[in-house]
mmCIF file of C-alpha atoms in Angstrom:
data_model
loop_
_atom_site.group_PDB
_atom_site.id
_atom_site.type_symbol
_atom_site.label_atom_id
_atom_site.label_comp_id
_atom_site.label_asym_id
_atom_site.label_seq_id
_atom_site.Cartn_x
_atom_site.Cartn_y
_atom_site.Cartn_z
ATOM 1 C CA UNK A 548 -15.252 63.341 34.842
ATOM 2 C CA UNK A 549 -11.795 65.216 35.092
ATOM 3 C CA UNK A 550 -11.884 64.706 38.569
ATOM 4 C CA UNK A 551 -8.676 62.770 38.750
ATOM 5 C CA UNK A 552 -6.853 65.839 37.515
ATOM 6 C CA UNK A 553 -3.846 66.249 40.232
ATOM 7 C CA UNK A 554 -2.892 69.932 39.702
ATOM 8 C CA UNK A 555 -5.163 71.345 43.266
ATOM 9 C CA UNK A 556 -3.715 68.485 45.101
ATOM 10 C CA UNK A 557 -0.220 68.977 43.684
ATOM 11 C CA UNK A 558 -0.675 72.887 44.455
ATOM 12 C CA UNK A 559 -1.928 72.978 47.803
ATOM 13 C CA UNK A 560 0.810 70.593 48.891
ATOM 14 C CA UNK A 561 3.248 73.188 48.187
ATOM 15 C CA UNK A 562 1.635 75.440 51.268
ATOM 16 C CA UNK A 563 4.520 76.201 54.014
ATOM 17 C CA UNK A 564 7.235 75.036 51.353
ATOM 18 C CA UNK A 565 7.461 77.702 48.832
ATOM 19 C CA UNK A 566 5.622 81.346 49.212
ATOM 20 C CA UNK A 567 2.756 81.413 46.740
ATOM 21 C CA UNK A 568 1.354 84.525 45.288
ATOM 22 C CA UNK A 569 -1.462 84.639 43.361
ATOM 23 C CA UNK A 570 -2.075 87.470 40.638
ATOM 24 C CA UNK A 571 -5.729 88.236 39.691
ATOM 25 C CA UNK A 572 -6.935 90.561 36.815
ATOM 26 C CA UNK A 573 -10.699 90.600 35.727
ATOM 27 C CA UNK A 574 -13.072 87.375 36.370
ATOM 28 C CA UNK A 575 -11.827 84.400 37.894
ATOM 29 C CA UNK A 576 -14.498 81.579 38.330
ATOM 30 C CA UNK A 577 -14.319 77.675 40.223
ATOM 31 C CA UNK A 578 -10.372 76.298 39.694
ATOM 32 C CA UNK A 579 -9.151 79.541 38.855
ATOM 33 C CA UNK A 580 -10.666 80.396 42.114
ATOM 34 C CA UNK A 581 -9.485 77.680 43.907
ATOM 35 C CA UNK A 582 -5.740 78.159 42.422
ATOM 36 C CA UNK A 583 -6.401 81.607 43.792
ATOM 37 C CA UNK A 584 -7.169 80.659 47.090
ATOM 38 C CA UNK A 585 -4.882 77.779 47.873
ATOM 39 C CA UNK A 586 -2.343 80.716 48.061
ATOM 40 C CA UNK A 587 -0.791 82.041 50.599
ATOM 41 C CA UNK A 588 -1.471 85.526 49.140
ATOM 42 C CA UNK A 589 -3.699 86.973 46.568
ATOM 43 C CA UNK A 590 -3.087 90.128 44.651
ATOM 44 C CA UNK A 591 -6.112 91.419 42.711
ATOM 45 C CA UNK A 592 -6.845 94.553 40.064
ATOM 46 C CA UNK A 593 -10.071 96.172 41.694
ATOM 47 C CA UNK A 594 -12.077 95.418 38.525
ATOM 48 C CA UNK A 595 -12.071 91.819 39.558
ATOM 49 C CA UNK A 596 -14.206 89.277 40.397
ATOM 50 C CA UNK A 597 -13.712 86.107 42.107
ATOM 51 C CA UNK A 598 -15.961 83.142 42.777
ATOM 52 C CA UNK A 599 -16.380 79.473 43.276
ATOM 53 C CA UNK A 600 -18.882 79.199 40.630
ATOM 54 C CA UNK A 601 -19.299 81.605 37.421
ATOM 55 C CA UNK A 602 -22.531 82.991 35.838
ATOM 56 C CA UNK A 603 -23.358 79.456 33.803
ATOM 57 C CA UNK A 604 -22.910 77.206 37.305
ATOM 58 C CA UNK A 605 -25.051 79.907 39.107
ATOM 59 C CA UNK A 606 -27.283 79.648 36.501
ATOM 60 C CA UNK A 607 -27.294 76.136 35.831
ATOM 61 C CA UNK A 608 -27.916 75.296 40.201
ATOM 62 C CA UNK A 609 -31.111 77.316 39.350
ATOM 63 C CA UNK A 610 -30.042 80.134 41.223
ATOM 64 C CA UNK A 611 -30.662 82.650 38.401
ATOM 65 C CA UNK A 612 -28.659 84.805 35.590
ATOM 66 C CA UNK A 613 -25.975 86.783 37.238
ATOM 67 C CA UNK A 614 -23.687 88.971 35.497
ATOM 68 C CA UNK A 615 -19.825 87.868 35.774
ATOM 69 C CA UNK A 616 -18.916 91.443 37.329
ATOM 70 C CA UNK A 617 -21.589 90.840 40.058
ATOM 71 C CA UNK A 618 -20.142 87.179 41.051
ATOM 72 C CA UNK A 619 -17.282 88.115 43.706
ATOM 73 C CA UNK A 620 -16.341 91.650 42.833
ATOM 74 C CA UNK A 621 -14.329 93.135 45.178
ATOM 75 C CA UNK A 622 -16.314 95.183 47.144
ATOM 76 C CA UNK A 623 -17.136 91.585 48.472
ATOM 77 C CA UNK A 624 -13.803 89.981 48.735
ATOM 78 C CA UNK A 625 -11.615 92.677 49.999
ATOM 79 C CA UNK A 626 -13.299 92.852 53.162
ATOM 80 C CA UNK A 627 -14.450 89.370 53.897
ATOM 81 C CA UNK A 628 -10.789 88.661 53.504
ATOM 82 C CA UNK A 629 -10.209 87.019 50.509
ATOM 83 C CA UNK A 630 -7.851 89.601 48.783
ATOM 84 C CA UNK A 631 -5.243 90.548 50.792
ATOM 85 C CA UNK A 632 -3.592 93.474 48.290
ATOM 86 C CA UNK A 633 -6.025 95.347 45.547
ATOM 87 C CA UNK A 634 -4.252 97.414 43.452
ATOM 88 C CA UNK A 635 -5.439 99.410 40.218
ATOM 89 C CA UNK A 636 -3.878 97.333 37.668
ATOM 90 C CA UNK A 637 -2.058 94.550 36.354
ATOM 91 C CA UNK A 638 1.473 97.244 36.531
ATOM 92 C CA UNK A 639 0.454 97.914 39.927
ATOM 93 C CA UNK A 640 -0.125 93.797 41.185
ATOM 94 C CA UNK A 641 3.682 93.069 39.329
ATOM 95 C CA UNK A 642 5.339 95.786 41.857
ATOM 96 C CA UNK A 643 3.314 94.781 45.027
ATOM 97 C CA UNK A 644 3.963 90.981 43.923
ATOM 98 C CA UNK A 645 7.815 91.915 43.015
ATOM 99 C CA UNK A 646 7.812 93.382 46.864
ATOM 100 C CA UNK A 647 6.007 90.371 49.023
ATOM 101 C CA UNK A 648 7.918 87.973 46.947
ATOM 102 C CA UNK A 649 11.255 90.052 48.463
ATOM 103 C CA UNK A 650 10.090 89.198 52.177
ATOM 104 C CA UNK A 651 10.473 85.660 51.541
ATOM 105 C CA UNK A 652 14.766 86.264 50.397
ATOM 106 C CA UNK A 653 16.680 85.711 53.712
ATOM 107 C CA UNK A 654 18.391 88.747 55.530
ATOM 108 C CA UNK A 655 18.811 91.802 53.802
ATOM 109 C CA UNK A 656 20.813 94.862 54.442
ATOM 110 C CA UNK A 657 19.313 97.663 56.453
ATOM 111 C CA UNK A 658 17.769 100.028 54.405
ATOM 112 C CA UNK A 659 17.214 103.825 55.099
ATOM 113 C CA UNK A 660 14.051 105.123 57.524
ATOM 114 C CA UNK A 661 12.319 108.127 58.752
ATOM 115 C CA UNK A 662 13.167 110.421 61.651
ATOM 116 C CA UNK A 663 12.539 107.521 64.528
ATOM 117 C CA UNK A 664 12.400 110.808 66.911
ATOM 118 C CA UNK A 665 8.689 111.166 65.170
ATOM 119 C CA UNK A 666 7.683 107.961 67.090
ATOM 120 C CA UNK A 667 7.309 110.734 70.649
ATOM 121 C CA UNK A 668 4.415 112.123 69.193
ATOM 122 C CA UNK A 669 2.371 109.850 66.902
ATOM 123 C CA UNK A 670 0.040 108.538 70.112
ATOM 124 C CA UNK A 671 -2.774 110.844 70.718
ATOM 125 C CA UNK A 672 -2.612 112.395 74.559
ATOM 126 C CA UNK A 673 -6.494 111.828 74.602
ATOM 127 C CA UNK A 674 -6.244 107.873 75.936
ATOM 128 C CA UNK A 675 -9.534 107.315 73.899
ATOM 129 C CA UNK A 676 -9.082 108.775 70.475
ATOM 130 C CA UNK A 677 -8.262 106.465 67.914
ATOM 131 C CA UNK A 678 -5.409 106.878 65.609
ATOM 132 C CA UNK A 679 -4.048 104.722 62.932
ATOM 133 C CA UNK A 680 -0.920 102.646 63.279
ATOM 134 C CA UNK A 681 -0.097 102.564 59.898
ATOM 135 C CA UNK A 682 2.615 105.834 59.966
ATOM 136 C CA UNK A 683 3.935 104.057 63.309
ATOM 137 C CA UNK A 684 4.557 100.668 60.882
ATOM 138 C CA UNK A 685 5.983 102.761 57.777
ATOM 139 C CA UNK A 686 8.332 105.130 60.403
ATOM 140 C CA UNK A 687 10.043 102.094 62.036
ATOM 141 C CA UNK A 688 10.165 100.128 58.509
ATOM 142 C CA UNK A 689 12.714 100.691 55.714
ATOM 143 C CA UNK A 690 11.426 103.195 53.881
ATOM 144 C CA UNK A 691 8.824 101.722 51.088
ATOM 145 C CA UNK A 692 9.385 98.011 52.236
ATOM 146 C CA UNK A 693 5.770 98.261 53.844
ATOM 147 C CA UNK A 694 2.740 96.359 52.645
ATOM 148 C CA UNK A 695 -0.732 96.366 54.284
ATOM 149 C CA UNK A 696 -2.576 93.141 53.751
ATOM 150 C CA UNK A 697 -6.166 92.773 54.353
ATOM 151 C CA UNK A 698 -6.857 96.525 54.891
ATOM 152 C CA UNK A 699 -10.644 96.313 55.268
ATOM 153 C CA UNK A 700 -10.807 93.026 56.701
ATOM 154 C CA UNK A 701 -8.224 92.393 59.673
ATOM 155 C CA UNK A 702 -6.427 95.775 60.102
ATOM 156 C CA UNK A 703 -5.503 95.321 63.791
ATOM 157 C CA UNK A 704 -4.927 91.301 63.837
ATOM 158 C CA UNK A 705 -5.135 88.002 62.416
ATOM 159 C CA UNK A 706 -3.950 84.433 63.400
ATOM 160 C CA UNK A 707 -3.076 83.663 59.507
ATOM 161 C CA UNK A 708 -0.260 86.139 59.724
ATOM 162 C CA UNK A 709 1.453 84.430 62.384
ATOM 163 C CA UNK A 710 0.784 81.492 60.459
ATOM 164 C CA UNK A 711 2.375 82.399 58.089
ATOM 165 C CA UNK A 712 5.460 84.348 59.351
ATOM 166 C CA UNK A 713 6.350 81.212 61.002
ATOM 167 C CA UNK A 714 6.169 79.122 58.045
ATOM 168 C CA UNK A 715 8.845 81.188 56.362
ATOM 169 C CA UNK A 716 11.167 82.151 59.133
ATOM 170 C CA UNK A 717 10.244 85.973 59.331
ATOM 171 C CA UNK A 718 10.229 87.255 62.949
ATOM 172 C CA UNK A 719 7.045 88.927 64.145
ATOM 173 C CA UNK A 720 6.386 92.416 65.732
ATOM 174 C CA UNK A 721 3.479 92.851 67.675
ATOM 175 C CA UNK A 722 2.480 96.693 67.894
ATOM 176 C CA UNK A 723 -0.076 96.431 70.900
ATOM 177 C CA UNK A 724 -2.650 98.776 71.497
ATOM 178 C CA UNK A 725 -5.444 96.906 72.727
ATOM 179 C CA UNK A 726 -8.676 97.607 74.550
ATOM 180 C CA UNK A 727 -9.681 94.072 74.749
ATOM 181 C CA UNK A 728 -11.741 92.097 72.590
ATOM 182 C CA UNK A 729 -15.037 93.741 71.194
ATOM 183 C CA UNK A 730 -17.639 91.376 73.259
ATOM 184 C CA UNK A 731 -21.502 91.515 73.085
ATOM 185 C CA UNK A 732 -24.016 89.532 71.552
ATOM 186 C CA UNK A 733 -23.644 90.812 67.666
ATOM 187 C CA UNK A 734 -20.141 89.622 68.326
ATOM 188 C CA UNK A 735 -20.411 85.741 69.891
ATOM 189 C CA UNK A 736 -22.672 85.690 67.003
ATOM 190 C CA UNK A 737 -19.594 85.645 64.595
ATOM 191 C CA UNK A 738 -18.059 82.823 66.244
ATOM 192 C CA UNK A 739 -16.050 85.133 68.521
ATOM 193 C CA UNK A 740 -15.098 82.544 71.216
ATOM 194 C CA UNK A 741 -13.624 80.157 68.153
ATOM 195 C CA UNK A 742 -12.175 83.422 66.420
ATOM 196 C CA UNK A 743 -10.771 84.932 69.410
ATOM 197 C CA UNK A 744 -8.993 81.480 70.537
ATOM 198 C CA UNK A 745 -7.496 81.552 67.124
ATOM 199 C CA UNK A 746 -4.960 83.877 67.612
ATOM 200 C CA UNK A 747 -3.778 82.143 70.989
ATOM 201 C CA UNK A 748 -3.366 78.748 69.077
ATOM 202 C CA UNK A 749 -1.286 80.396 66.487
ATOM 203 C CA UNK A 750 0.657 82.831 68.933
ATOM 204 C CA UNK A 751 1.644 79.418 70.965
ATOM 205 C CA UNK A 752 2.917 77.742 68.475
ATOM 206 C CA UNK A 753 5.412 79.748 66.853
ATOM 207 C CA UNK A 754 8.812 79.260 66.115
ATOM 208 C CA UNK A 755 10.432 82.406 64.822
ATOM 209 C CA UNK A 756 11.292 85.698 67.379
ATOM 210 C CA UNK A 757 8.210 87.334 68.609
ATOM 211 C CA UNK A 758 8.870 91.039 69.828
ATOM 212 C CA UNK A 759 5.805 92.990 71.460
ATOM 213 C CA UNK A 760 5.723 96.563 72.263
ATOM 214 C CA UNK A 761 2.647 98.051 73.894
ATOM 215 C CA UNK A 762 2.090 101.314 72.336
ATOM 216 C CA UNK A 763 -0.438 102.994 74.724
ATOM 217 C CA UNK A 764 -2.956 100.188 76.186
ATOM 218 C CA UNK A 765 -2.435 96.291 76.875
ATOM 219 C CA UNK A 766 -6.005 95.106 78.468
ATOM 220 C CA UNK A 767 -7.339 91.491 79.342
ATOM 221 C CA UNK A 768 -7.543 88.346 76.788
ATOM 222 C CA UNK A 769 -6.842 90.619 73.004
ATOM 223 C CA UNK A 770 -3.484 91.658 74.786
ATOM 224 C CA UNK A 771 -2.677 88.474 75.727
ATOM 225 C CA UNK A 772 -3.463 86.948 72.556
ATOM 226 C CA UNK A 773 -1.202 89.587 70.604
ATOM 227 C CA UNK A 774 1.955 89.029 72.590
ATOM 228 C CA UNK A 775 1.372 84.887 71.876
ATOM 229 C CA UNK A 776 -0.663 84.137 75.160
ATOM 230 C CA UNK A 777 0.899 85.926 77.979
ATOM 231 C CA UNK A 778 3.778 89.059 78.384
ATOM 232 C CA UNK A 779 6.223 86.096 78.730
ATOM 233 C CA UNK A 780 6.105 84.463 75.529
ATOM 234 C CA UNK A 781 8.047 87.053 73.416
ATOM 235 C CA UNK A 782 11.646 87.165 73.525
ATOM 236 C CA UNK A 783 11.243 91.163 74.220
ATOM 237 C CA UNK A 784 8.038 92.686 75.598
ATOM 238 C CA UNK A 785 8.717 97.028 75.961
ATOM 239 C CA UNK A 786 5.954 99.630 76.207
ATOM 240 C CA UNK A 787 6.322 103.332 75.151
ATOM 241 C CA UNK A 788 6.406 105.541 78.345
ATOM 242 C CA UNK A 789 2.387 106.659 78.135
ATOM 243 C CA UNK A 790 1.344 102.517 77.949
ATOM 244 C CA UNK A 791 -1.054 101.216 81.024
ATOM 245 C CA UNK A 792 -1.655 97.554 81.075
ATOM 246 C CA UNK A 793 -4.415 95.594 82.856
ATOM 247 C CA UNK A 794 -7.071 92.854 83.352
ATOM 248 C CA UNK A 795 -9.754 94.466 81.543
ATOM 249 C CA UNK A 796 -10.709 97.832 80.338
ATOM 250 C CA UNK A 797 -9.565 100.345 83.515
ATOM 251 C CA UNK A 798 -13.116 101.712 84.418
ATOM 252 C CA UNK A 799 -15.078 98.644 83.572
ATOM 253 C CA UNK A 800 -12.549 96.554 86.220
ATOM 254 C CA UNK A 801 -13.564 99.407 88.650
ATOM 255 C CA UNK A 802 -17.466 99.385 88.075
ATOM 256 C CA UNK A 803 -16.529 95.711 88.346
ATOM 257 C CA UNK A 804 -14.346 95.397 91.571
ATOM 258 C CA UNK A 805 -16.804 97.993 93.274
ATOM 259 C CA UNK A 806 -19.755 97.483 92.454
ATOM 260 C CA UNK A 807 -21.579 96.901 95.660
ATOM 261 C CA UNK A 808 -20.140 99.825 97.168
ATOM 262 C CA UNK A 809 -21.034 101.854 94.184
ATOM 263 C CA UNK A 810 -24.167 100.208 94.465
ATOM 264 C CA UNK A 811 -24.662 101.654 97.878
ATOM 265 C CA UNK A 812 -24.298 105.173 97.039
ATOM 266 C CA UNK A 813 -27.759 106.856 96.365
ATOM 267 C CA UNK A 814 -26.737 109.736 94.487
ATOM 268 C CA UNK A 815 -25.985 109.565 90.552
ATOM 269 C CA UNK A 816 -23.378 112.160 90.281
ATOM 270 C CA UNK A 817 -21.805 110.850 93.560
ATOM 271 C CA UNK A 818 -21.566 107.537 91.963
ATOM 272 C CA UNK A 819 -20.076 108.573 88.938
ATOM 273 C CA UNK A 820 -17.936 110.916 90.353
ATOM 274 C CA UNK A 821 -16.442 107.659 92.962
ATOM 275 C CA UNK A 822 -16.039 106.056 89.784
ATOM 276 C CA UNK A 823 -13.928 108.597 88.001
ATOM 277 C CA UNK A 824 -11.417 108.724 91.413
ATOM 278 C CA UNK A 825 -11.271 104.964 91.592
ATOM 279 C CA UNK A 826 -10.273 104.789 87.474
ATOM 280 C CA UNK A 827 -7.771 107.639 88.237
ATOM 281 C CA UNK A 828 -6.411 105.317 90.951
ATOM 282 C CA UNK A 829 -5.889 102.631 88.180
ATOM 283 C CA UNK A 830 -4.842 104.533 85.766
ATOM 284 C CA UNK A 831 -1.779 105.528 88.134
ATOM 285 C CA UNK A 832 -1.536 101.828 89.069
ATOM 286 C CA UNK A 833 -1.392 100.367 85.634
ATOM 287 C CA UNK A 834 1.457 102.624 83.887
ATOM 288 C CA UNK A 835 4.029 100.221 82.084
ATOM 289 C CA UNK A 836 6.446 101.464 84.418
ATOM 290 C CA UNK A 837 5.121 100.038 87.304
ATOM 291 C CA UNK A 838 4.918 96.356 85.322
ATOM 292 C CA UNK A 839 7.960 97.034 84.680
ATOM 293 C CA UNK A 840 9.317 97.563 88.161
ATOM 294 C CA UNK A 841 7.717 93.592 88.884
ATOM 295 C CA UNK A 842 9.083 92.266 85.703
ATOM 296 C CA UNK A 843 5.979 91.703 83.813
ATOM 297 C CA UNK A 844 7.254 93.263 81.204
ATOM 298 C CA UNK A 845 11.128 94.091 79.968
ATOM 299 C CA UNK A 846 11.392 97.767 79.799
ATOM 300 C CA UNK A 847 9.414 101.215 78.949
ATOM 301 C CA UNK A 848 11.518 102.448 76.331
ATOM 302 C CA UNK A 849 11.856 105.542 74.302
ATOM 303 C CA UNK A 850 9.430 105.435 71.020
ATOM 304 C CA UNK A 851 12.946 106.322 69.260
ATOM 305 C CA UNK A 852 14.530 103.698 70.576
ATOM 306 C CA UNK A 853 12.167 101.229 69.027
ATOM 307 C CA UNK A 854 13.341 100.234 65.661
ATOM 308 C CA UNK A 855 17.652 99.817 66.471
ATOM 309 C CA UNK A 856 16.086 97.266 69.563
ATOM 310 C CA UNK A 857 13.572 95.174 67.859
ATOM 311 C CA UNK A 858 16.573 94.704 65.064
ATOM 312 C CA UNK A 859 19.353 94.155 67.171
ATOM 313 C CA UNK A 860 16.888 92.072 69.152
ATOM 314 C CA UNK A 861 15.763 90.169 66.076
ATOM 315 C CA UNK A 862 19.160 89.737 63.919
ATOM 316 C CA UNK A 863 20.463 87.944 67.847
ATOM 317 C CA UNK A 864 17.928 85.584 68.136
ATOM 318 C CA UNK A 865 17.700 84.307 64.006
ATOM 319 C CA UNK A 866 21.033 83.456 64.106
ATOM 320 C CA UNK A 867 19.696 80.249 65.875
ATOM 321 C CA UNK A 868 17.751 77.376 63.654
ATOM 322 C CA UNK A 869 14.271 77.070 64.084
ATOM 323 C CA UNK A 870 12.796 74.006 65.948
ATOM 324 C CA UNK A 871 10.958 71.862 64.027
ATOM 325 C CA UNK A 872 7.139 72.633 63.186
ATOM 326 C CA UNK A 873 4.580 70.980 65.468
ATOM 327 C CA UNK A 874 0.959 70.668 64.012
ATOM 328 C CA UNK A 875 -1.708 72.114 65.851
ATOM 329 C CA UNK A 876 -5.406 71.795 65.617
ATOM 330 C CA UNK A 877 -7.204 75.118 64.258
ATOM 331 C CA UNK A 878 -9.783 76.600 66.434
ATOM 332 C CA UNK A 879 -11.835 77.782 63.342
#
């Protein structure tokens, strides 16, 4: 049967003991796959395709003749997550592997970085355009030590990163600038309460320095969960001078909190406009300086300041040894 073949065992065992990077070119079918995904990261050539099963065991379950490009190509396993780095080719995976295997050596010297002064003015003014934090990441990082995993899939969050930070001893940096989490029926119907709770599990139960800094907005649970379930749990907890923290989304706490006497005012454009003065209120209310002032949080900082604090903060704190790892119980 071949089924007392050792090697996935032996291979998965190794997970939190040695880093294990996976390299994928072209079509990789059922243990290749699972090789693949007992990983702790996966590097793939965009003309690949991964899958559980190749064309002959689709075909042979009945479930039809399908072409070995069309199996798990990667327009499919980039963004469910699967893939965390795709690259052009196989020149391409060896540099990105050559640089994740380098975040796993220990404490290197400080390598050279951007202007930090940039930092002032990478947040929009307008408090609801969106921006990408990726130039914030690659400003305070050496310069070319950055690499993005799961792009399409997870690009604000995800609980397997802590995960695995804290198996290795690297330090984590949380870079907040969250709304909340996105609620609604399309989204409890992806499991959100078991997702969501995911992160909190993983944030309490690390071991290595967690640093948050709230870029521009810290609101309700998806704050919480990225600074490991509460302001308090990371060693340092800062916000850049524009940041506002709260509950819950500022006007929705105010349409909220008020809404019987909203309720009670007959006129539209009255209501709104009460609405629009009570959010103003908030907004005033909820600037990081004021949490600040009642020790929610540490300090409001200059952007510029960022990167010499989270690295002083950091190379203080690892020169301590890690407890030892609990298990925990995954949500999902």
């Amino acid at each position: 049967s071949m089924l007392d073949v050792r090697a996935f065992k032996l291979w998965a065992a190794l997970s939190g003991v040695v880093p294990r990077i996976s390299v994928v070119k072209g079509r990789c079918f059922a243990g290749n796959a699972v090789i693949a995904g007992c990983s702790d990261l996966i590097v793939a050539t965009k003309d690949t395709s991964i899958g559980m099963g190749g064309p002959a065991m689709i075909a042979g379950g009945g479930l039809g003749d399908v072409h070995p490009d069309e199996v798990g190509p990667l327009t499919v396993q980039s963004p469910n997550g699967v893939v965390d780095v795709v690259v052009d080719d196989e020149q391409q995976a060896v540099a990105v592997a050559k640089r994740l295997i380098g975040y796993f050596q220990g404490t290197v010297e400080t390598g050279d970085s951007a202007d930090q002064t940039t930092l002032r003015t990478m947040i929009p003014e307008r408090a609801r355009r969106a921006y990408p934090v990726g130039p914030i990441i690659e400003t305070l990082a050496d310069a070319g030590s950055v690499t993005f995993l799961r792009e399409k899939f997870a690009p604000e969050m995800a609980a397997r990163f802590l995960q695995l930070c804290d198996a290795f001893g690297l330090p984590v940096l949380s870079l907040v600038d969250c709304p909340g989490y996105m609620v609604g029926p399309a989204a409890e119907a992806d499991a959100l309460v078991r997702r969501a709770s995911r992160m909190l599990v993983a944030g309490a139960a690390l071991r290595v320095p967690l640093v948050a800094v709230i870029l521009r907005r810290g609101y309700g649970l998806g704050a919480q969960a990225m600074t490991g379930g509460s302001l308090h749990e990371p060693l340092l907890t800062v916000a850049w001078p524009n940041a506002h923290l709260g509950p819950m989304g500022l006007e929705g706490a105010v349409r909220l909190g008020l809404r019987k006497e909203l309720e009670a005012i007959p006129d539209e454009a009255a209501r709104e406009e009460a609405v629009r003065h009570a959010t103003a209120a908030a907004q005033e209310n909820a600037k990081a300086l004021n949490a600040a002032q009642i020790f929610e949080i540490d300090d409001v900082i200059d952007p510029a300041e960022t990167r010499a604090l989270v690295a002083s903060t950091f190379a203080a704190a690892m020169r301590e040894p890690l407890p030892p790892r609990r298990p925990v119980v995954d949500t999902w």
